[in-house]
Amino acid sequence: MKSFVKISLLCLIPIFSTAQTDPTWGYITSQQVDSLKRNVESEMNDTLRMAAYRSLGFYYQEAIPDSGLYFHEQQLALAKKLDMKLWLADAYSQTAFTLVSVGDFTKGYEYHTEATKLASDKKNESDNWRPWTFSNSKNSHEARISILAMNYQMMGNLWGFLGEQEKRKSHYLEAAKLGESINNGKVAYLSYSSFARTLPPDSQMLFQKKALNYANAARFPRVAGAYLSMATIFFNKKMYDSAYIYAHKTLLISKEENMLNALSTAYAGLSNLFYKRNQSDSCLFYANKALEVAQTSGFGDNLRFAYRRLSAAYEQKGDIDQALEFQKLSYTVNDSLKNLIIANLTRYQNFSFNEQLRLKKLDEEKTAYANKMNMLGLIVVLTGILVVAIILFRNNRQKQQANKVLETTLTNLKSTQSQLVQSEKMASLGELTAGIAHEIQNPLNFVNNFSEVNKELLTDLKDEIKKGNFDEVNAIADDVISNEEKISHHGKRADAIVKGMLQHSRAGNGKKEPTDINALCDEYLRLAYHGLRAKDKSFNATMKTDFDASIGKVNIIPQDLGRVVLNLITNAFMPSTKKQNSERGSL
């Protein structure tokens, strides 16, 4: 038996769902509704029961709103139990619509707000939104957008009841935009058709036609509202034939789709049309039909309108008593509706005021929280900056200490380098001592020899003076002068050698000075040669120089270049064997 019930529900649910959303847009018969109502309570699967309650709610929404509200509340309870977010958003939205229909604006607003929150959250696009629930939704994303769009459209209706016309229009247009974004013809039709009713007649006609184009393209059958609006426009333009045609289209669709609200309004409209044509029997007939449907549906506006049409019909027929009776009933319903509207508006205003206070408090809490987070963020940033500053300061101190160590090390290295260079100079000077001594010895020998010769010449000079041989005196004096010049020359030569030795051994200042590079090279050539000769008596070399006399003085560091020249010549003089002395000693 349970399997039979489940199969029945699975067969019926797609039919009921397509009445609202499937591209084929089938319709629900009263037999199918009765079958579903009988089986839904015994169904054990909560998801199937929830879908069934949703379909039943749709069926009664625009027929008997109290029944529609009951079924949507059952849908809402199961959606909460199952925690299926998109189902929950849809349940809140549909329940809100029926709450507004029965005049509970405050709770309707609350439910619409909850639906908006749920349907606006992309995280709620989950796999538990079954394709057969909204057959024209290809995926959960389209289902979410469809629910959000329908919720906006129905909120537009609520704002209309509350007299908020700008909010009403903006919600209709936002719903239409969302519907078009997912190519949902049903949403686009309902949104544009509702938006059209806020416009002047000519503009309304254009938007109703646009809405009908969407409905026709989507094969959506529940277009009674658009046809009813078209009938009203033609009626107000006194184009009664066209008004009659569209009113009859409204009757046909309303009956097929169980849209009792539109059906009662269409009957009342036809009654008014025949009243204008002075056809009292037809006027009375359609007024009675309007009352019959209004009493079934329970819509207060339909009941009031039906009573007015009956009063007008009986007045036209001359039955004043009946006319007054129905007029009184009309006033009674009107007063009841006014009281209900005033009560609901008062409740809504109180709710709105409390909501504003709540939102203000929430905003203040958000601001306080934001300020707190900003302060915490600032503290964190300042702490971070302090930590970084400490690290940088420590690193800087370490770098300074390291720099001091490096500077000390560098100073020591430079000192050591200078000492090494000086040691190298002294070492090379030591190697050249013999050569230097030889070089100094030659001019000293000349000085000594010429001094002895001059001594002898001066003795001879005295003898010749005594003899009075002045010619010989002059000749001897010339020889002495010549010898003195030679002594002076060789003395300067010895002085130059000593100065060169001192310059070679002195720590240089690194400054360049004009230097006779030919003389420098010649001097160091001789020093190297005689130094090697002093070490090795068997060493011999033929030295040939070819200096460029025009080169003049060159701006150099003489001791550095002298050391280079000395090393080059010394390396050139170094014999590998005694046999190669004369072969390698040529320069």
Coordinates of C-alpha atoms in Angstrom, one line a residue, residues 134 136-150 175-185 187-188:
F134 CA 11.4 23.4 -11.2
N136 CA 12.6 24.7 -16.4
S137 CA 15.6 25.3 -14.1
K138 CA 18.6 23.5 -15.6
N139 CA 20.6 23.6 -12.4
S140 CA 20.5 24.8 -8.8
H141 CA 21.9 28.2 -9.8
E142 CA 18.9 28.9 -12.1
A143 CA 16.6 27.5 -9.4
R144 CA 18.0 30.0 -6.8
I145 CA 17.7 32.9 -9.2
S146 CA 14.1 31.9 -10.1
I147 CA 13.1 31.8 -6.4
L148 CA 14.8 35.1 -5.8
A149 CA 13.1 36.7 -8.8
M150 CA 9.6 35.4 -7.8
A175 CA 12.3 40.5 -10.8
A176 CA 12.0 40.9 -14.5
K177 CA 15.8 41.5 -14.9
L178 CA 16.5 38.3 -12.9
G179 CA 14.0 36.3 -14.9
E180 CA 15.5 37.5 -18.2
S181 CA 19.0 36.6 -17.0
I182 CA 18.1 32.9 -16.8
N183 CA 15.6 33.0 -19.7
N184 CA 12.7 32.3 -17.4
G185 CA 9.5 33.3 -19.3
V187 CA 9.1 35.2 -14.1
A188 CA 9.5 37.8 -16.9

